[in-house]
Every structure is written in structure tokens, then in C-alpha cells.
Amino acid sequence: FSTAVTRMKWEKLKPPEPDDPMCCCECDVSQKCFRLFSVTLYSWLKSRHLKCGFQSPVLQAITENLEISMIPALVLLPLLLRIAALHFLLGVTVLTILPILVLWYYYATHQKKRRTLFFLTLALYSLAYMYYLFITEILPRGDVSHIQLCTVTTGMILTIVSLINTKRGPGFVTPDLYDTHKHDKHERIEVNGDVKTTKKSNIGQWVQCPVCKIMRPPRAGHCRTCGACVLRLDHHCIWINSCVGQANHRSFLMTLGLFLVTSVYGMSLVLHSICPGHYVLTAAFYCPGVYAQFSTALCFTCVWYSGIITAGLFYLMVVQLLNISFNVTEREAQLALRRGTGHWRLCMAHLHYGSLHCKLAKMNL
């Protein structure tokens, strides 16, 4: 009877099925706000479409498919940054509206559960454009040495290489994985001439995915965007257009770390060049005469643009490190926090939920 009660408690504490993959940009408060904004804008566009009385291909594409061509977006980015460099107020306005539009498009596509290359292309294009301005605007000023230039270039190349390594795959669950573990449930080890049989894996902890209909190991989850189950699914990252799982989690963290170091170092070089005699933190908020020339104003605006991206990725890095310290994935943490299940349910989601802490938690329930 006690075993049945314990099993009922464990079934109650399991995450609900089917799984809902979380993304690195997702949190409950901002999700509700931008979802409300997205629904409102969608309703307004559709009402305008019905009132017009004619079929507009552009309006229909926005309201029905919510697809944005990458070519106009790539053209608009340098154009908006140059407009923002004309005046301080224009810079504040553009740098405030731009992240809102990007987040709105994210929630619009995330609600449709579809993959898109828009965010990955925008990230790579932003990186290339910032490096282009660094070479054409900052390097001719003579304030950057060859060693500093090589450091920035090396950091950018290592970031791209690490990103390519991350894109190789998160580690998908294959149908034959269950059969392999089922046959290799026990392994034989020879110690001092004696053959001992040890337990290799607990196949009873595997569950069937309600979408893929395949058996998957503990902590694996189904990503509706990728349409497959991922080993130790952390989240679906729109910026790499792929899931982050067991196979690419380390390279994903390495990509974040390399980008953060390179970005902070590059911004400090730019601020030292356009605001000589000022500290980096002081120059980011107060740089007299920076709008006297268009080139310095453009570089200053791009520093703030890079700073916004760096701040967002730094927050993502902190969240990832906290999850690693608690031995949970982002998917497990979001599912537990969204349903208010507390610390012990997070513990139940661990791969090692048979450890002492989880046993104590099960006894106290």
C-alpha cells in the first residue's frame, strides 16, 4: 500500500504532458504582456484587413503567417542605427522600440510553434555589422593597437566557431535508443577473476512521448518547434534556431561566454576611442561632444545597441549558471515555477531523484 501511495505522489509531481519547450527569452510576466500586445495588434490588423474590402497580400501575410522577410530586416538595422545617431532623443526612441519589435515577433512566431532563421540571421548580421564599423570607424582613429585588433578578431572567430559547434545538434532521442538500453540493462564486470553483474540503467524510468510515440529517458523532453524529443532538453533557443540539450549545452555556454567577453572588450575599446579621458562606465552615460560628428555618434549608438544585447545574454548566462548549480534544466525550472510546485518538485525532476535529498523530500510529502 505504501508503494502505491508513493507512486501516486510521484505521478502527481511529474511535469504535465505533452511538454512545452521554454525559450531563453521567456518569462511569465513579459510573456503575458507581449502576448496581450501581440493579440491586440493581430486583431487590429485583421479588422483593418476586413474593413478594406480587398485582398492585400502584404497584410494577409502578416496577419495569417506572421512571417518577416530577412532582407528588409537586414536593411532596416543599419538604417535605424544611423537614424538613431542623428540625435540623442532619436537614439533613445529607436533603441527602445527595436527590442520591443523583436520580442513581439518572437512571441508571434513562438505561439505558432514554427522555426525561423530570422533571429539567427539578425544575430550574425549584427555581429558582422558591429565588426565592420569597428574596422572602418574606430581603427582609422589610431587608438586601437594591433594586439587589441587581433584580440577582438580572435574573439569573434571563436564565437562563430563555437556557435557552429552548438548548431551540430542537441542530441535527439532515436527510436532504437530504448532498445539499446533495454538490452544493456545489466553489464558484466570482472574483478579479481570473479564476474559480477551490475545495474547499468533503470529502464523503468523511461516514458513514452505522447507526440512522438517513442520511449525517452528521464529529463528528455519533446520540442514542438523542432518536432522531436531531445535528451535532457534545456530550452529551444531562437537565436541559434535549435534546441539546447545534452549534446550541445556545453558549447552553448561557451558561445555565450566568448560573446560576452568579446562584446565587453570591444565596447570598452570603442568608448576609449570616442571618449578619451573618461572611464568606460562614465563614458557610456556621459560623453561630451559625441554627437558633434556623425561617425562618433554612430559608434556611440552601436555601443548602446551592443550593450542591450550583451545585458540580455548576460542575464541568460546567469540563469544558466543558477540552473546548473541546482542541477536542473531551464525546462524543469520553468515548469515547476509556473505551477508553483516549490523546491522539492524541482528536486523530483532531477535525473538523480533517487539521491538522499529526494528521498527525504518524498518522505516529507
Short mmCIF file of C-alpha atoms in Angstrom, two decimals:
data_model
loop_
_atom_site.label_atom_id
_atom_site.label_comp_id
_atom_site.label_asym_id
_atom_site.label_seq_id
_atom_site.Cartn_x
_atom_site.Cartn_y
_atom_site.Cartn_z
CA PHE A 1 0.00 0.00 0.00
CA SER A 2 2.82 2.43 0.84
CA THR A 3 4.41 1.71 -2.53
CA ALA A 4 1.16 2.55 -4.32
CA VAL A 5 0.79 5.80 -2.36
CA THR A 6 4.38 6.77 -3.16
CA ARG A 7 3.79 6.02 -6.85
CA MET A 8 0.63 8.14 -6.85
CA LYS A 9 2.55 11.02 -5.29
CA TRP A 10 5.31 10.72 -7.87
CA GLU A 11 2.78 10.67 -10.73
CA LYS A 12 1.22 13.80 -9.27
CA LEU A 13 4.58 15.55 -9.10
CA LYS A 14 5.63 14.75 -12.66
CA PRO A 15 5.58 17.58 -15.25
CA PRO A 16 2.41 17.56 -17.37
CA GLU A 17 2.37 16.05 -20.84
CA PRO A 18 2.86 16.95 -23.58
CA ASP A 19 5.96 19.01 -22.87
CA ASP A 20 6.08 22.68 -23.69
CA PRO A 21 9.63 23.78 -24.56
CA MET A 22 10.76 27.01 -22.98
CA CYS A 23 12.90 29.52 -24.75
CA CYS A 24 15.74 31.60 -23.40
CA CYS A 25 13.72 34.81 -23.82
CA GLU A 26 10.66 33.52 -21.99
CA CYS A 27 9.39 34.56 -18.56
CA ASP A 28 5.86 34.63 -17.21
CA VAL A 29 5.37 38.41 -16.75
CA SER A 30 6.87 39.52 -20.05
CA GLN A 31 5.17 36.66 -21.86
CA LYS A 32 1.72 37.80 -20.72
CA CYS A 33 2.40 41.43 -21.62
CA PHE A 34 3.78 40.73 -25.09
CA ARG A 35 1.17 38.07 -25.77
CA LEU A 36 -1.53 40.65 -24.99
CA PHE A 37 0.23 43.16 -27.23
CA SER A 38 0.56 40.55 -29.99
CA VAL A 39 -3.11 39.55 -29.80
CA THR A 40 -4.21 43.20 -29.81
CA LEU A 41 -2.06 44.02 -32.84
CA TYR A 42 -3.21 40.86 -34.60
CA SER A 43 -6.89 41.75 -34.01
CA TRP A 44 -6.33 45.31 -35.22
CA LEU A 45 -4.58 44.15 -38.39
CA LYS A 46 -7.29 41.62 -39.12
CA SER A 47 -10.07 44.17 -38.56
CA ARG A 48 -8.31 46.59 -40.90
CA HIS A 49 -7.97 43.79 -43.40
CA LEU A 50 -11.71 43.08 -43.30
CA LYS A 51 -12.70 46.76 -43.49
CA CYS A 52 -10.58 47.41 -46.56
CA GLY A 53 -12.74 45.17 -48.72
CA PHE A 54 -9.85 43.93 -50.86
CA GLN A 55 -7.25 41.21 -50.52
CA SER A 56 -3.93 42.76 -49.56
CA PRO A 57 -1.08 40.25 -49.98
CA VAL A 58 1.19 42.11 -47.54
CA LEU A 59 -1.48 42.45 -44.85
CA GLN A 60 -2.62 38.87 -45.32
CA ALA A 61 0.95 37.60 -44.99
CA ILE A 62 1.41 39.50 -41.71
CA THR A 63 -1.91 38.54 -40.16
CA GLU A 64 -2.01 34.91 -41.23
CA ASN A 65 1.61 33.77 -41.41
CA LEU A 66 3.41 36.39 -39.31
CA GLU A 67 6.48 35.98 -41.45
CA ILE A 68 9.01 38.78 -41.85
CA SER A 69 11.41 38.73 -44.75
CA MET A 70 15.01 38.75 -43.62
CA ILE A 71 16.21 41.07 -46.39
CA PRO A 72 14.16 44.15 -45.31
CA ALA A 73 15.09 43.47 -41.68
CA LEU A 74 18.78 43.41 -42.51
CA VAL A 75 18.43 46.63 -44.45
CA LEU A 76 16.45 48.30 -41.66
CA LEU A 77 19.01 47.55 -38.94
CA PRO A 78 21.83 49.83 -40.21
CA LEU A 79 19.22 52.37 -41.33
CA LEU A 80 17.65 52.56 -37.86
CA LEU A 81 21.05 52.79 -36.20
CA ARG A 82 22.01 55.68 -38.47
CA ILE A 83 18.72 57.43 -37.72
CA ALA A 84 19.35 56.92 -34.01
CA ALA A 85 22.78 58.55 -34.39
CA LEU A 86 21.26 61.82 -35.61
CA HIS A 87 20.06 62.96 -32.19
CA PHE A 88 20.03 61.79 -28.60
CA LEU A 89 16.22 61.60 -28.44
CA LEU A 90 16.08 59.65 -31.68
CA GLY A 91 18.61 57.22 -30.24
CA VAL A 92 16.52 56.66 -27.10
CA THR A 93 13.38 56.16 -29.19
CA VAL A 94 14.91 53.73 -31.69
CA LEU A 95 16.78 51.70 -29.08
CA THR A 96 13.56 51.39 -27.07
CA ILE A 97 11.28 50.41 -29.95
CA LEU A 98 13.71 47.97 -31.59
CA PRO A 99 13.84 45.41 -28.73
CA ILE A 100 10.06 45.64 -28.34
CA LEU A 101 9.51 44.81 -32.01
CA VAL A 102 11.98 41.91 -31.84
CA LEU A 103 10.31 40.48 -28.73
CA TRP A 104 6.87 40.92 -30.28
CA TYR A 105 7.93 38.99 -33.35
CA TYR A 106 9.43 36.32 -31.11
CA TYR A 107 6.17 35.76 -29.24
CA ALA A 108 4.24 35.81 -32.52
CA THR A 109 6.41 33.05 -34.02
CA HIS A 110 6.70 31.15 -30.73
CA GLN A 111 2.93 30.98 -30.48
CA LYS A 112 2.85 29.41 -33.95
CA LYS A 113 5.47 26.81 -32.88
CA ARG A 114 7.49 27.26 -36.03
CA ARG A 115 11.20 27.51 -36.72
CA THR A 116 12.61 30.68 -38.23
CA LEU A 117 16.05 31.83 -39.36
CA PHE A 118 15.21 35.46 -38.68
CA PHE A 119 16.77 35.69 -35.21
CA LEU A 120 19.90 33.72 -36.10
CA THR A 121 20.41 35.86 -39.20
CA LEU A 122 19.81 39.04 -37.18
CA ALA A 123 22.36 37.97 -34.56
CA LEU A 124 25.05 37.09 -37.12
CA TYR A 125 24.36 40.23 -39.15
CA SER A 126 24.55 42.40 -36.02
CA LEU A 127 27.88 40.82 -35.10
CA ALA A 128 29.26 41.35 -38.61
CA TYR A 129 27.97 44.94 -38.80
CA MET A 130 29.46 45.87 -35.42
CA TYR A 131 32.82 44.45 -36.51
CA TYR A 132 32.57 46.34 -39.81
CA LEU A 133 32.03 49.63 -38.02
CA PHE A 134 34.90 48.82 -35.68
CA ILE A 135 37.23 48.35 -38.66
CA THR A 136 36.00 51.32 -40.71
CA GLU A 137 35.31 53.91 -37.99
CA ILE A 138 37.41 53.10 -34.90
CA LEU A 139 40.57 51.55 -36.35
CA PRO A 140 41.46 54.58 -38.57
CA ARG A 141 41.45 56.82 -35.48
CA GLY A 142 44.71 55.20 -34.37
CA ASP A 143 43.61 54.45 -30.81
CA VAL A 144 43.50 50.66 -31.26
CA SER A 145 46.73 48.67 -31.36
CA HIS A 146 47.34 45.60 -33.49
CA ILE A 147 47.21 43.35 -30.44
CA GLN A 148 43.82 44.74 -29.48
CA LEU A 149 42.56 44.29 -33.03
CA CYS A 150 43.77 40.69 -33.07
CA THR A 151 42.09 40.08 -29.72
CA VAL A 152 38.72 41.33 -30.95
CA THR A 153 39.04 39.40 -34.22
CA THR A 154 40.03 36.21 -32.42
CA GLY A 155 37.12 36.54 -30.02
CA MET A 156 34.66 36.98 -32.89
CA ILE A 157 36.06 33.98 -34.79
CA LEU A 158 35.97 31.77 -31.70
CA THR A 159 32.37 32.83 -31.04
CA ILE A 160 31.32 31.84 -34.57
CA VAL A 161 33.22 28.53 -34.35
CA SER A 162 31.59 27.74 -31.02
CA LEU A 163 28.19 28.66 -32.48
CA ILE A 164 28.76 26.27 -35.40
CA ASN A 165 29.64 23.55 -32.91
CA THR A 166 26.45 24.28 -30.99
CA LYS A 167 24.40 24.03 -34.17
CA ARG A 168 25.51 20.44 -34.77
CA GLY A 169 22.59 19.17 -32.73
CA PRO A 170 21.21 18.98 -29.18
CA GLY A 171 21.09 15.17 -29.06
CA PHE A 172 17.78 13.84 -30.32
CA VAL A 173 16.10 10.73 -28.92
CA THR A 174 16.09 8.00 -31.55
CA PRO A 175 13.62 5.07 -31.62
CA ASP A 176 16.39 2.49 -31.23
CA LEU A 177 17.80 4.16 -28.11
CA TYR A 178 15.27 2.42 -25.87
CA ASP A 179 16.03 -1.00 -27.33
CA THR A 180 19.75 -0.45 -26.85
CA HIS A 181 19.35 0.44 -23.17
CA LYS A 182 16.85 -2.35 -22.69
CA HIS A 183 19.30 -4.99 -23.89
CA ASP A 184 22.17 -3.38 -22.00
CA LYS A 185 20.23 -3.12 -18.75
CA HIS A 186 22.94 -5.14 -16.96
CA GLU A 187 26.63 -5.28 -17.60
CA ARG A 188 29.17 -7.85 -16.52
CA ILE A 189 32.34 -6.72 -14.76
CA GLU A 190 35.25 -8.99 -13.94
CA VAL A 191 37.00 -8.19 -10.64
CA ASN A 192 39.89 -10.42 -9.48
CA GLY A 193 38.61 -13.33 -11.57
CA ASP A 194 35.02 -13.02 -10.28
CA VAL A 195 32.32 -11.96 -12.70
CA LYS A 196 29.82 -9.53 -11.21
CA THR A 197 26.65 -8.21 -12.76
CA THR A 198 25.86 -4.57 -12.07
CA LYS A 199 22.83 -2.49 -12.91
CA LYS A 200 23.61 -0.13 -15.76
CA SER A 201 20.40 1.82 -16.24
CA ASN A 202 16.88 1.90 -14.83
CA ILE A 203 14.77 1.28 -17.91
CA GLY A 204 11.60 1.54 -15.85
CA GLN A 205 12.03 5.31 -15.60
CA TRP A 206 11.59 5.74 -19.35
CA VAL A 207 8.24 7.12 -20.52
CA GLN A 208 6.51 7.27 -23.87
CA CYS A 209 6.30 10.63 -25.57
CA PRO A 210 2.63 11.46 -26.26
CA VAL A 211 3.61 13.22 -29.50
CA CYS A 212 6.47 11.14 -30.97
CA LYS A 213 5.15 7.86 -29.53
CA ILE A 214 8.72 6.77 -28.74
CA MET A 215 10.27 5.83 -25.42
CA ARG A 216 12.51 8.51 -23.94
CA PRO A 217 14.82 8.56 -20.90
CA PRO A 218 14.37 10.75 -17.80
CA ARG A 219 14.78 14.51 -18.27
CA ALA A 220 14.24 14.22 -22.02
CA GLY A 221 11.51 16.44 -23.44
CA HIS A 222 9.60 16.98 -26.64
CA CYS A 223 10.19 20.23 -28.51
CA ARG A 224 7.15 21.20 -30.53
CA THR A 225 9.20 23.69 -32.55
CA CYS A 226 11.76 21.11 -33.68
CA GLY A 227 9.18 18.30 -33.70
CA ALA A 228 11.39 15.79 -31.86
CA CYS A 229 12.39 14.65 -28.38
CA VAL A 230 15.70 15.94 -27.05
CA LEU A 231 17.93 14.33 -24.45
CA ARG A 232 17.98 16.47 -21.29
CA LEU A 233 16.10 19.26 -23.00
CA ASP A 234 17.00 22.64 -21.58
CA HIS A 235 15.14 25.03 -23.88
CA HIS A 236 14.61 25.93 -27.52
CA CYS A 237 16.81 28.89 -28.36
CA ILE A 238 15.52 31.07 -31.17
CA TRP A 239 18.89 32.81 -31.58
CA ILE A 240 20.54 29.59 -32.76
CA ASN A 241 17.34 28.17 -34.32
CA SER A 242 17.85 24.92 -32.43
CA CYS A 243 17.26 23.24 -29.09
CA VAL A 244 19.82 23.22 -26.29
CA GLY A 245 20.19 19.73 -24.91
CA GLN A 246 22.64 17.17 -23.66
CA ALA A 247 24.89 17.21 -26.73
CA ASN A 248 25.33 20.98 -27.17
CA HIS A 249 24.76 22.52 -23.72
CA ARG A 250 28.48 22.99 -23.01
CA SER A 251 29.18 24.54 -26.39
CA PHE A 252 26.14 26.80 -25.91
CA LEU A 253 27.56 28.10 -22.63
CA MET A 254 30.95 28.53 -24.26
CA THR A 255 29.37 30.56 -27.07
CA LEU A 256 27.69 32.82 -24.52
CA GLY A 257 30.91 33.29 -22.58
CA LEU A 258 33.00 34.07 -25.65
CA PHE A 259 30.46 36.56 -26.95
CA LEU A 260 30.16 38.34 -23.60
CA VAL A 261 33.91 38.72 -23.18
CA THR A 262 34.42 39.86 -26.78
CA SER A 263 31.50 42.28 -26.67
CA VAL A 264 32.53 43.92 -23.40
CA TYR A 265 36.13 44.24 -24.56
CA GLY A 266 35.09 45.70 -27.93
CA MET A 267 32.73 48.23 -26.33
CA SER A 268 35.47 49.36 -23.95
CA LEU A 269 37.84 49.95 -26.88
CA VAL A 270 35.21 51.98 -28.73
CA LEU A 271 34.40 54.13 -25.71
CA HIS A 272 38.10 54.76 -25.03
CA SER A 273 38.48 55.92 -28.63
CA ILE A 274 35.46 58.24 -28.96
CA CYS A 275 35.51 59.46 -25.33
CA PRO A 276 39.18 59.85 -24.40
CA GLY A 277 39.97 60.73 -20.82
CA HIS A 278 36.80 59.16 -19.41
CA TYR A 279 36.22 55.90 -17.62
CA VAL A 280 34.30 53.25 -19.55
CA LEU A 281 31.20 53.28 -17.33
CA THR A 282 31.18 57.07 -17.22
CA ALA A 283 31.65 57.41 -20.98
CA ALA A 284 28.70 55.09 -21.66
CA PHE A 285 26.35 57.59 -20.00
CA TYR A 286 28.18 60.90 -20.41
CA CYS A 287 30.38 61.61 -23.40
CA PRO A 288 30.57 65.34 -24.23
CA GLY A 289 30.70 66.20 -27.91
CA VAL A 290 29.96 62.68 -29.11
CA TYR A 291 27.14 63.96 -31.34
CA ALA A 292 29.34 66.65 -32.90
CA GLN A 293 30.42 64.20 -35.61
CA PHE A 294 28.20 61.62 -37.22
CA SER A 295 30.85 58.88 -37.09
CA THR A 296 31.34 59.16 -33.34
CA ALA A 297 27.57 59.39 -32.78
CA LEU A 298 27.06 56.22 -34.84
CA CYS A 299 29.72 54.37 -32.86
CA PHE A 300 28.20 55.58 -29.59
CA THR A 301 24.76 54.39 -30.69
CA CYS A 302 26.16 51.00 -31.68
CA VAL A 303 27.78 50.70 -28.26
CA TRP A 304 24.37 51.08 -26.65
CA TYR A 305 22.87 48.62 -29.14
CA SER A 306 25.58 46.11 -28.29
CA GLY A 307 25.13 46.85 -24.60
CA ILE A 308 21.43 45.95 -24.75
CA ILE A 309 22.22 42.62 -26.43
CA THR A 310 25.08 41.95 -24.00
CA ALA A 311 22.85 42.65 -20.99
CA GLY A 312 20.24 40.20 -22.26
CA LEU A 313 22.81 37.46 -22.89
CA PHE A 314 24.44 38.13 -19.50
CA TYR A 315 21.07 37.55 -17.85
CA LEU A 316 20.74 34.31 -19.81
CA MET A 317 24.21 33.23 -18.67
CA VAL A 318 23.35 33.93 -15.02
CA VAL A 319 20.13 31.90 -15.31
CA GLN A 320 22.04 29.02 -16.90
CA LEU A 321 24.67 29.02 -14.16
CA LEU A 322 22.00 29.06 -11.46
CA ASN A 323 20.23 26.12 -13.09
CA ILE A 324 23.49 24.20 -13.28
CA SER A 325 24.19 24.87 -9.60
CA PHE A 326 20.78 23.37 -8.70
CA ASN A 327 21.18 20.53 -11.26
CA VAL A 328 18.02 21.46 -13.15
CA THR A 329 17.33 22.40 -16.73
CA GLU A 330 15.52 25.55 -17.81
CA ARG A 331 12.52 23.46 -18.86
CA GLU A 332 12.29 21.80 -15.44
CA ALA A 333 12.71 25.09 -13.60
CA GLN A 334 10.09 26.90 -15.67
CA LEU A 335 7.57 24.07 -15.36
CA ALA A 336 8.00 23.96 -11.59
CA LEU A 337 7.92 27.73 -11.08
CA ARG A 338 5.00 28.22 -13.45
CA ARG A 339 2.87 25.82 -11.44
CA GLY A 340 4.17 26.95 -8.05
CA THR A 341 5.33 23.49 -7.07
CA GLY A 342 8.28 24.60 -4.96
CA HIS A 343 11.81 23.40 -4.37
CA TRP A 344 11.01 19.73 -3.77
CA ARG A 345 9.27 19.30 -7.11
CA LEU A 346 12.35 20.68 -8.77
CA CYS A 347 14.27 18.02 -6.92
CA MET A 348 11.87 15.38 -8.23
CA ALA A 349 12.66 16.47 -11.78
CA HIS A 350 16.37 15.66 -11.38
CA LEU A 351 17.98 12.76 -13.08
CA HIS A 352 19.28 11.68 -9.68
CA TYR A 353 15.96 11.88 -7.89
CA GLY A 354 16.91 8.65 -6.15
CA SER A 355 19.53 10.54 -4.15
CA LEU A 356 19.31 11.26 -0.44
CA HIS A 357 17.75 14.73 -0.80
CA CYS A 358 14.94 13.48 -3.00
CA LYS A 359 14.32 10.53 -0.72
CA LEU A 360 13.96 12.91 2.21
CA ALA A 361 11.61 15.08 0.16
CA LYS A 362 9.46 12.06 -0.73
CA MET A 363 9.26 11.04 2.95
CA ASN A 364 8.13 14.53 3.99
CA LEU A 365 5.31 14.70 1.43
#
